[in-house]
Every structure is written in structure tokens, then in C-alpha cells.
CSV table of C-alpha atoms in Angstrom, one decimal:
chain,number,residue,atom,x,y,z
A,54,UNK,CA,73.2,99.4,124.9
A,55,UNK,CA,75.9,99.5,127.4
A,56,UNK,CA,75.7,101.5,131.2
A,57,UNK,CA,77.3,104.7,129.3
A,58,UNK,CA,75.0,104.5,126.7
A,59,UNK,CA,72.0,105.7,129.1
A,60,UNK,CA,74.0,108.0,130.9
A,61,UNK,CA,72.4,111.5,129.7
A,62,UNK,CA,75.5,113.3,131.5
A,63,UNK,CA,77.6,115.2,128.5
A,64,UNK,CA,80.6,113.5,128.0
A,65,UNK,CA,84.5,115.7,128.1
A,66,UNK,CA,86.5,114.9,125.4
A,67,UNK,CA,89.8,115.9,125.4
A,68,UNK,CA,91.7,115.7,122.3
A,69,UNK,CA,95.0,116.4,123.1
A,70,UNK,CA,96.9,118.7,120.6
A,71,UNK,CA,101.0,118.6,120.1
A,72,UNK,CA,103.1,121.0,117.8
A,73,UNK,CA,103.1,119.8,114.1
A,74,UNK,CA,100.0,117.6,114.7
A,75,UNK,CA,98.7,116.0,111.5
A,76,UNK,CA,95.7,117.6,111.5
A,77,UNK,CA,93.5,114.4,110.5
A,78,UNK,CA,94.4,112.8,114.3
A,79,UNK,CA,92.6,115.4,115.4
A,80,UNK,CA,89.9,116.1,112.9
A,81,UNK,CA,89.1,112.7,112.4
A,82,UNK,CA,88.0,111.5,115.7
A,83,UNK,CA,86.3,115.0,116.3
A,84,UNK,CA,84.2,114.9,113.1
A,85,UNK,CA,83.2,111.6,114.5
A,86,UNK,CA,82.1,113.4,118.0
A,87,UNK,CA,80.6,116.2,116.5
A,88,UNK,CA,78.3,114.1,114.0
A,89,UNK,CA,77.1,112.0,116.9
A,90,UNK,CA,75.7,114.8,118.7
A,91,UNK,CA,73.9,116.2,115.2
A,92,UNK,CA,72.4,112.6,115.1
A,93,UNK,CA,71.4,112.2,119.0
A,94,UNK,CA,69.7,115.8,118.7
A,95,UNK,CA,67.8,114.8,116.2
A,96,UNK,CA,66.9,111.6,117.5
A,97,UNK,CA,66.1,113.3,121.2
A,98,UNK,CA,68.4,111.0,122.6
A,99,UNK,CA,71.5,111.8,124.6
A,100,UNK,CA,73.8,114.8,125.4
A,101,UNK,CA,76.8,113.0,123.5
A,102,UNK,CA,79.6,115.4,123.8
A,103,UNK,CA,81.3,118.2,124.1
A,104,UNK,CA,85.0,118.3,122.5
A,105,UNK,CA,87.7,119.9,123.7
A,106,UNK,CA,90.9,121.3,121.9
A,107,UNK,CA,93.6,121.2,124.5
A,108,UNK,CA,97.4,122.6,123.8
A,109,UNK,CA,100.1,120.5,124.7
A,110,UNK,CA,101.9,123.6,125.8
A,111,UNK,CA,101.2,126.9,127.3
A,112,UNK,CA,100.1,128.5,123.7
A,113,UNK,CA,96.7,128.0,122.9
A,114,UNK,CA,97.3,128.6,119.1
A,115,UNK,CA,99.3,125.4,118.0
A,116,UNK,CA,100.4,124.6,114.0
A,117,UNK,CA,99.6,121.7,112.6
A,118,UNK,CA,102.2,119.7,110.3
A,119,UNK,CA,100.3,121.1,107.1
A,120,UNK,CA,100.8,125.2,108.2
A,121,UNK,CA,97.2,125.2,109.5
A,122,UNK,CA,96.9,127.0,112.7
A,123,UNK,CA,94.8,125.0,115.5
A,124,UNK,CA,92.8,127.1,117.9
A,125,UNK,CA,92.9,125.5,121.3
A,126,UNK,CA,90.3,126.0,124.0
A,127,UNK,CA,92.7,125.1,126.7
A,128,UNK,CA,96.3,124.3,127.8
A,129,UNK,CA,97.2,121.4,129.8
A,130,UNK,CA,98.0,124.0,132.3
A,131,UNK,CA,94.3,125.4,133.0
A,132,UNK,CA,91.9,122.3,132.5
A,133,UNK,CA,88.9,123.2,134.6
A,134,UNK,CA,86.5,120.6,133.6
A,135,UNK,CA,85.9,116.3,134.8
A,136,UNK,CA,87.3,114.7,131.6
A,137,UNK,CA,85.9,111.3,130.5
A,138,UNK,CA,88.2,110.4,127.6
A,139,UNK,CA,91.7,111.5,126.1
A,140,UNK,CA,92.6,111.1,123.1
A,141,UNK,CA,96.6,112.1,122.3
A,142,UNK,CA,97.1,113.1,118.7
A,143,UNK,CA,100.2,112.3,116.8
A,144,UNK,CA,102.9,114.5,115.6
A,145,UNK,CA,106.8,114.3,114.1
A,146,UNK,CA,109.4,112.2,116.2
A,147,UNK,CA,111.4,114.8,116.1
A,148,UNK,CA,109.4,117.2,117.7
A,149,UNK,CA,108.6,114.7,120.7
A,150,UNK,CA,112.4,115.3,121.4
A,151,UNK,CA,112.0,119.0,122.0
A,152,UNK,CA,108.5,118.8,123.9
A,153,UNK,CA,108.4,120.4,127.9
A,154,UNK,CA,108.0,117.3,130.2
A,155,UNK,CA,105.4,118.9,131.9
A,156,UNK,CA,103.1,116.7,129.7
A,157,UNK,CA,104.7,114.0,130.7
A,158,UNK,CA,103.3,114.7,134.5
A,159,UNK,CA,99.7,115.9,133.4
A,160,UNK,CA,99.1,113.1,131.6
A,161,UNK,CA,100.3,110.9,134.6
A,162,UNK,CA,97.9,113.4,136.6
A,163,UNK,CA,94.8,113.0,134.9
A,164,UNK,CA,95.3,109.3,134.4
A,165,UNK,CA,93.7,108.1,137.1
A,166,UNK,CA,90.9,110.7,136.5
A,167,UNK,CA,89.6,109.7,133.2
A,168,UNK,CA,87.2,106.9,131.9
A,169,UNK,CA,89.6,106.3,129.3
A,170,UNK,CA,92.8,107.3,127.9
A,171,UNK,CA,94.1,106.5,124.2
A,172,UNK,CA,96.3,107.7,121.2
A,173,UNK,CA,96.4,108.4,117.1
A,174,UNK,CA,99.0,107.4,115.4
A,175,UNK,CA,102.3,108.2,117.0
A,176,UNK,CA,100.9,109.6,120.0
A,177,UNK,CA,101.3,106.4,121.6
A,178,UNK,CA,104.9,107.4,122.1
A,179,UNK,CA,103.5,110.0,124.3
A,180,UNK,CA,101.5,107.6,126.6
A,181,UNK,CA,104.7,105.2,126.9
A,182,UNK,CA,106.7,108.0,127.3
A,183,UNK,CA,104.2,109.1,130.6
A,184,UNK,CA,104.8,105.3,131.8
A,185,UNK,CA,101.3,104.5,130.7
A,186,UNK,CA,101.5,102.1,128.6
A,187,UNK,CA,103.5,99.1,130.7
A,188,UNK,CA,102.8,95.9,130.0
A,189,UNK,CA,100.2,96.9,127.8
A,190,UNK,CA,99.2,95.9,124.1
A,191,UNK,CA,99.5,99.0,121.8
A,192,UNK,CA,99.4,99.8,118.1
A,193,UNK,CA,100.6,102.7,116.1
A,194,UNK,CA,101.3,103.9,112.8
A,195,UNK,CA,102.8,100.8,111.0
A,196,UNK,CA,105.9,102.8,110.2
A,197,UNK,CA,106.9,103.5,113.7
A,198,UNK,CA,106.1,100.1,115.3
A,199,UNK,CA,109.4,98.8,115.2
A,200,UNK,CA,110.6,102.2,116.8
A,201,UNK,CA,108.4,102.2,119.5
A,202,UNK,CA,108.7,98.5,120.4
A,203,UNK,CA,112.6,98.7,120.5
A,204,UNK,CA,112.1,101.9,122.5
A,205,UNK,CA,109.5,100.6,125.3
A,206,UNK,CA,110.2,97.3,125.5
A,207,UNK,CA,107.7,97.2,128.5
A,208,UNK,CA,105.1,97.3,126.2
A,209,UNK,CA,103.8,95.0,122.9
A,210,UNK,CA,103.1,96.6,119.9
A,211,UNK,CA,100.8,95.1,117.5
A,212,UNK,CA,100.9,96.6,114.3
A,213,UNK,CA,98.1,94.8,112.9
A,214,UNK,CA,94.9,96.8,113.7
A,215,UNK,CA,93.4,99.7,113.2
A,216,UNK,CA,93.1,100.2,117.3
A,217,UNK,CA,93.5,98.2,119.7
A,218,UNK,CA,92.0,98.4,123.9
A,219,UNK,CA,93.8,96.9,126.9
A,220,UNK,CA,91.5,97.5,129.6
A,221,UNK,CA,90.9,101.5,130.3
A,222,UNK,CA,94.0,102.4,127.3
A,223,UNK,CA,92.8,102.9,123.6
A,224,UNK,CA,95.5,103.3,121.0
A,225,UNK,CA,95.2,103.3,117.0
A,226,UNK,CA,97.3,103.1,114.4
A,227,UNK,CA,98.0,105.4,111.9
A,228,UNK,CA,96.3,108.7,111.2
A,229,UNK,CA,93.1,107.7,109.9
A,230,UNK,CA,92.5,104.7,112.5
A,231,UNK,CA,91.7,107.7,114.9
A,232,UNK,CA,88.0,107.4,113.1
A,233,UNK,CA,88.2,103.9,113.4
A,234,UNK,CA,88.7,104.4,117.2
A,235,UNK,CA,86.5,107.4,117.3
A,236,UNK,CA,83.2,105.0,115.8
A,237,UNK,CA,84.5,102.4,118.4
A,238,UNK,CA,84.3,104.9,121.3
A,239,UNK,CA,81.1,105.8,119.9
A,240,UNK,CA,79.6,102.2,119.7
A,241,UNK,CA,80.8,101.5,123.7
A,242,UNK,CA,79.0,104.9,124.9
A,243,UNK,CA,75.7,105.2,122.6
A,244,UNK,CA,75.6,101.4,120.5
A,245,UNK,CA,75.7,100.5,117.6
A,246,UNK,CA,73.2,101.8,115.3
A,247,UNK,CA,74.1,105.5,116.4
A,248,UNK,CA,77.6,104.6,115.3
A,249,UNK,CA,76.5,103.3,112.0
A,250,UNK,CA,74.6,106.3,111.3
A,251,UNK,CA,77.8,108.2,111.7
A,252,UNK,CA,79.8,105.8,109.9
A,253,UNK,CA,77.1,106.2,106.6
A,254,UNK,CA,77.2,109.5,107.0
A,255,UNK,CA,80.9,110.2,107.0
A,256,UNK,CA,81.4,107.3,103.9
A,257,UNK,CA,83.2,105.4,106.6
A,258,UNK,CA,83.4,101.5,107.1
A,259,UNK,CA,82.3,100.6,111.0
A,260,UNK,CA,85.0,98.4,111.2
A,261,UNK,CA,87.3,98.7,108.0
A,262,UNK,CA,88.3,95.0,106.4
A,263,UNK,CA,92.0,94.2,106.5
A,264,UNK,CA,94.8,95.2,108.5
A,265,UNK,CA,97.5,97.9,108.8
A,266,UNK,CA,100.3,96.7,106.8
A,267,UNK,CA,97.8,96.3,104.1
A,268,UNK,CA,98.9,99.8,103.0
A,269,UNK,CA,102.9,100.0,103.9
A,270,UNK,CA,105.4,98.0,103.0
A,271,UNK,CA,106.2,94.7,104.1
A,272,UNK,CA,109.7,95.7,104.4
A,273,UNK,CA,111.5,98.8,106.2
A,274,UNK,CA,112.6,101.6,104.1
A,275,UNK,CA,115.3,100.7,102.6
A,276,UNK,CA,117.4,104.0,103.9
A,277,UNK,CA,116.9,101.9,107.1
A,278,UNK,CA,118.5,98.9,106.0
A,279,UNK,CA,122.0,98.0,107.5
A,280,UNK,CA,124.6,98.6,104.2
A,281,UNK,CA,125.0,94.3,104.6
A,282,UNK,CA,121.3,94.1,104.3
A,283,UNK,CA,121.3,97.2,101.7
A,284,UNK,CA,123.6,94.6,99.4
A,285,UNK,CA,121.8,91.7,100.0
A,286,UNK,CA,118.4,93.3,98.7
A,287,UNK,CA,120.1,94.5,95.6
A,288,UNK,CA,121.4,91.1,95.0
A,289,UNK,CA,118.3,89.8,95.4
A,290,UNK,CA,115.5,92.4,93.7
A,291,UNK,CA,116.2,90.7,90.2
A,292,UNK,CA,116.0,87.7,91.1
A,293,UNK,CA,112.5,87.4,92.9
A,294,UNK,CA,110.8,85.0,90.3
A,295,UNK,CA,113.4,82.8,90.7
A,296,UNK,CA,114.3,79.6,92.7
A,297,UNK,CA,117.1,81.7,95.3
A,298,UNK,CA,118.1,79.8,98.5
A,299,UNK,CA,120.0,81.0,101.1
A,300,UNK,CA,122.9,78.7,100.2
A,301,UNK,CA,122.8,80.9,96.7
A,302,UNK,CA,122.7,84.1,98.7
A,303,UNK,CA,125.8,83.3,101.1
A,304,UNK,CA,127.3,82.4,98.0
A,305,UNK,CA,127.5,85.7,96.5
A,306,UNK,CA,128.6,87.4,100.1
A,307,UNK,CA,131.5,84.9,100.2
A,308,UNK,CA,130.0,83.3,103.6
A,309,UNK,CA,129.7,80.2,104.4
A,310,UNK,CA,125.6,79.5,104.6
A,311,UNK,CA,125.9,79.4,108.9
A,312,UNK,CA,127.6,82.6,109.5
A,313,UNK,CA,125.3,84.5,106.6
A,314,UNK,CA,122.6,83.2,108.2
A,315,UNK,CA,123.9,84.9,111.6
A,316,UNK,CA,124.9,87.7,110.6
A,317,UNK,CA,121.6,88.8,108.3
A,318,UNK,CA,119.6,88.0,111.5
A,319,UNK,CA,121.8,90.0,113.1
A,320,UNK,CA,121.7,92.9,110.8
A,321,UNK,CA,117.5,92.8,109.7
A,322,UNK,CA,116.0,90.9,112.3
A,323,UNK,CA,114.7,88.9,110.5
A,324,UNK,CA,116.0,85.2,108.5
A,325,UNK,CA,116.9,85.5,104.7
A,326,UNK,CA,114.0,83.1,104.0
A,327,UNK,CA,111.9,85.6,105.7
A,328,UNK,CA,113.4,88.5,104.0
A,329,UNK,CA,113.1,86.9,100.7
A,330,UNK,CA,109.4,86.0,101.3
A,331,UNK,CA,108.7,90.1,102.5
A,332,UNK,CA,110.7,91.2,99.4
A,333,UNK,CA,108.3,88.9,97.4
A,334,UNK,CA,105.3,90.5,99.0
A,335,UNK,CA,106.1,93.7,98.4
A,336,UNK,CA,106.5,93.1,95.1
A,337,UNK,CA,103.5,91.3,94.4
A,338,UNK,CA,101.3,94.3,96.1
A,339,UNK,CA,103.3,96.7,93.8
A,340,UNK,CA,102.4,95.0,91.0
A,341,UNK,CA,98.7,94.6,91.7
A,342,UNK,CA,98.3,98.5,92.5
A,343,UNK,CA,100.1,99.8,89.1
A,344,UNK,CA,99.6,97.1,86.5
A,345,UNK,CA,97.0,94.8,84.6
A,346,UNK,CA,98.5,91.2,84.7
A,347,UNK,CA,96.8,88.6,86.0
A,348,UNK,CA,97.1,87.4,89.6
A,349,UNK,CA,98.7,83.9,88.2
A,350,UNK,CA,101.5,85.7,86.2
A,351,UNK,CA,102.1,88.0,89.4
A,352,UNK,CA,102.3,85.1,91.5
A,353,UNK,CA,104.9,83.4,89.2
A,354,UNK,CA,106.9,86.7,88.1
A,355,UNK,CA,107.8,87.2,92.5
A,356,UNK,CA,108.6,83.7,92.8
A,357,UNK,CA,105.3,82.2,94.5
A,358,UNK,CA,105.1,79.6,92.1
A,359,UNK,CA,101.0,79.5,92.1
A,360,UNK,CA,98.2,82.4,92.5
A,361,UNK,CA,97.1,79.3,95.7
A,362,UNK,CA,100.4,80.5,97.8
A,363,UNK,CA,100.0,83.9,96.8
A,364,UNK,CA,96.8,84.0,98.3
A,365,UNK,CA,97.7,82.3,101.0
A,366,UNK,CA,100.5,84.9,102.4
A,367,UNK,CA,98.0,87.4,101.5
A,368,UNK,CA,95.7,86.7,104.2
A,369,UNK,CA,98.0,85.1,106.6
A,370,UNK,CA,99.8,89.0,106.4
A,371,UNK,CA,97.4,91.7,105.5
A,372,UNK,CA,93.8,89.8,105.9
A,373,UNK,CA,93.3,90.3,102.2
A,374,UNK,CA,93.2,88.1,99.0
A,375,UNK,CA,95.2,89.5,96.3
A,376,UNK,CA,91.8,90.1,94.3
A,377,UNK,CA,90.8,92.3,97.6
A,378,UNK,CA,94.0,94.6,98.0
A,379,UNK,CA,93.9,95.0,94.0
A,380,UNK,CA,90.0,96.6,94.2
A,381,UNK,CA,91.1,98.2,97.4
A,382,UNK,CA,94.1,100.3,95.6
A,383,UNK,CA,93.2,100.5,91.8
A,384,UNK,CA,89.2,101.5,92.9
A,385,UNK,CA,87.9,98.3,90.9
């Protein structure tokens, strides 16, 4: 058990509410919290926590993306109380557009202040937004990592896990990775077995197998595609199980292979070997969630030419085999 773990002194938790939260970033980690304490108590061991609900704004009654109203203890304007950790919940891009910058300069207040400082989901754009997060390794909602890299280029998102720690800044991905951070908070202050408990009890893995693009699409959505890139995929989502090279793909742009290649980097950031090889992917996981065939037949119906290279890309990219991901999204 680590230093914290002995410490008997209650531990502050700030969890760190914006307009149209998603109300899991904050129930999550706090149903975490809240079950350690039941557990300690009845163990007669610690104080654990207390949690606070603390308005981004001046209103202490805040709505969460789903309509449910979120009563706040506090505003970021009356904090009274030493705070050991914050956690900032996540909310809608757009609203972070409209948001008083007067969080901007608590945060950067309090930072100095705290144990700890993280972020669910895409409330890391609220850290790097306060300057928090230079230099730093972060992770987010898999969606919105390619947004917040090109936006703080300062910082290095990894979209891989389901949180991530460089030195006294926590972030995790999205939404439900704020119990996977919570459990990992838990384990630093209080160990492991009390973090297990609380993992059992809330039917929770300690640390969950796999990675974060296990459950989004290798690919962006394809209303974010470039309309060059757009033209390319529809060229090419019929032709997956087939032998396509780029020569066969500059062919039908009427480019020569040199300036296709340039261009599509250009346009996708990414090669068209890549691409191709993504688009595959994609596939391949789409058919392993909604249909029967066998993991051979898969593998030679997106082009992989044998289940051996199909596994292969599997874990290279989402630290599964294609046996895994199918059990983890058809519950066999």
C-alpha cells in the first residue's frame, strides 16, 4: 500500500461539472468513490472520500446532455475546501465554444493546489485549453483524438487507452474510461484489493482487456472525409476482397500513381495502402459483430488473404484477436 493509502485524512474530490455533461463522466467515477467508502466502513479502514459536485459556472443546478438536471454543491466561484483530486467531466464541443473563461483561470488557480488533476472523455480539451496539458501525453474519447491533437499540438494524444498519467495529470478516454480511471485512482490511494472489491461489486473489469479503438471505427466518419477521399472510398468499398493496388486506384482518378499518392496523403493523412488496410479493418470488425461466418471466410471476403494476417492486424491495432472482439460484441 502506497504513502496515501495510510493517510486516514478524507480525501476532496472534485468532479468538475460543465453544461450538457454526459452524465456517465460524472456518475461513473463517483459511483466508484462512493462504493469505496461503503467498503472502507465496513472494513474499519480509512476515511476514503468525500465527493464534490462543483458547477462550471455560477448556477449550481447544471443539465446534463440527457435532460437530467445535476445538483451541484458548489460553483467554481465559492470552493472553500483543500482539494486533493479533479476530475473534469466531458461535454459537447460546441458548448466548450460558448463556456465563460473564468474556468479557464480557476483551473490554472487550483492547479498548483491539488494532488492530482485529470479528465473524462472530452474534458481534456478543457485542461489543454487552461495550458495544462503542454508537453504532456493525453488520451480522450477516440472520436475526438484527431481534433484535439490538431488543436494542441503541444501536447500527444494517445488514443489507445482507457487513461493514461503523466506525472501529476490523469486523462481517460471516452465516457466509460472515467471508471477505469476512477478504480486506478482508487488502487494508488487505498491498493489493490479495496479496488477489486469495487471493481466486483460494480461488474467492472480492474483493468479492461483491449484498447480504445476496439469499439470505433478504424476510419473517420465518413461526413469527415475530404470529397477526393469521399470518391476514393466509394471506389474502393466493393472491392475490399480483392487484390487493389494503388497503381489500380490512381487509375480510376486519372492520376498518375506519384501525384495520387500525394494528394490522398494530402487530403486523409494517411497513404492509400494505409487507407485500404483501415477500410479492410473496419469491415472485418463489422462483420464479426453482425454475422455468423467464420473468421477464415471473413478474412478472405476483406482482402486479408488468411485468418493468420487477420489476426495479426487485430492485435497489432485493437489488442484483440478476432475470436476476442467477436465474444466482446455478440456476448459469446
Amino acid at each position: 500500500m502506497n504513502k496515501s493509502g495510510s493517510d486516514t485524512e478524507t480525501k476532496n474530490i472534485v468532479l468538475l461539472v460543465l453544461p450538457q455533461v454526459q452524465l456517465l463522466d460524472i456518475a461513473g467515477p463517483c459511483d466508484v468513490f462512493t462504493s469505496a467508502n461503503r467498503f472502507m466502513v465496513n472494513d474499519h479502514l480509512h476515511s476514503g472520500y468525500k465527493i464534490h459536485l462543483v458547477s462550471g459556472t455560477s448556477e449550481k443546478i447544471l443539465y446534463s446532455s440527457s435532460g437530467m438536471p445535476i445538483m451541484c454543491s458548489h460553483t467554481i466561484y465559492d470552493i472553500n475546501f483543500p482539494v486533493d483530486t479533479l476530475l473534469v467531466g466531458g461535454t459537447d464541443l460546441t458548448v466548450l465554444n460558448n463556456i465563460n473563461t473564468d474556468i479557464y483561470r480557476f483551473l490554472q488557480n487550483i492547479s498548483g493546489n491539488v494532488r492530482r488533476m485529470g479528465s473524462v472523455c472530452t474534458g481534456a480539451f478543457v485542461l489543454a485549453e487552461a495550458g495544462l496539458l503542454k508537453g504532456k501525453q493525453v488520451t480522450t474519447h477516440w472520436k475526438f483524438a484527431d481534433i484535439l491533437q490538431k488543436s494542441y499540438p503541444d501536447l500527444t494524444v494517445n488514443v489507445n487507452p482507457f487513461y493514461i498519467r503523466d506525472q501529476q495529470i490523469y486523462s481517460s478516454g471516452g465516457v466509460t474510461s472515467g471508471m477505469d480511471l476512477a478504480l486506478a485512482l482508487l488502487e494508488e490511494d487505498f491498493g489493490k484489493p479495496t479496488a477489486s472489491e469495487v471493481a466486483r461489486h460494480l461488474v467492472l473489469y480492474l483493468r479492461r482487456p483491449g484498447i480504445q479503438p476496439q469499439f470505433g471505427n478504424s476510419l473517420p466518419d465518413y461526413d469527415m472525409m475530404s470529397p477526393f477521399v469521399k470518391e476514393v472510398r466509394d471506389l474502393l468499398k466493393n472491392k475490399l476482397g480483392e487484390a487493389v493496388t494503388i497503381g489500380d486506384m490512381a487509375e480510376k482518378m486519372n492520376m498518375s500513381v506519384r501525384n495520387f499518392s500525394r494528394v490522398f496523403l494530402r487530403e486523409s493523412g494517411l497513404t492509400p495502402g494505409r487507407f485500404l488496410e483501415k477500410m479492410r479493418m473496419d469491415q472485418a470488425k463489422n462483420m464479426l459483430e453482425y454475422t455468423d461466418m467464420s473468421i477464415d471466410m471473413i478474412a478472405d471476403q476483406c482482402g486479408f488473404g488468411s485468418s493468420v494476417s487477420l489476426r495479426r492486424l487485430f492485435l497489432k491495432h485493437i489488442a484483440l484477436s478476432p475470436s476476442q472482439y467477436r465474444k466482446s460484441f455478440k456476448g459469446e
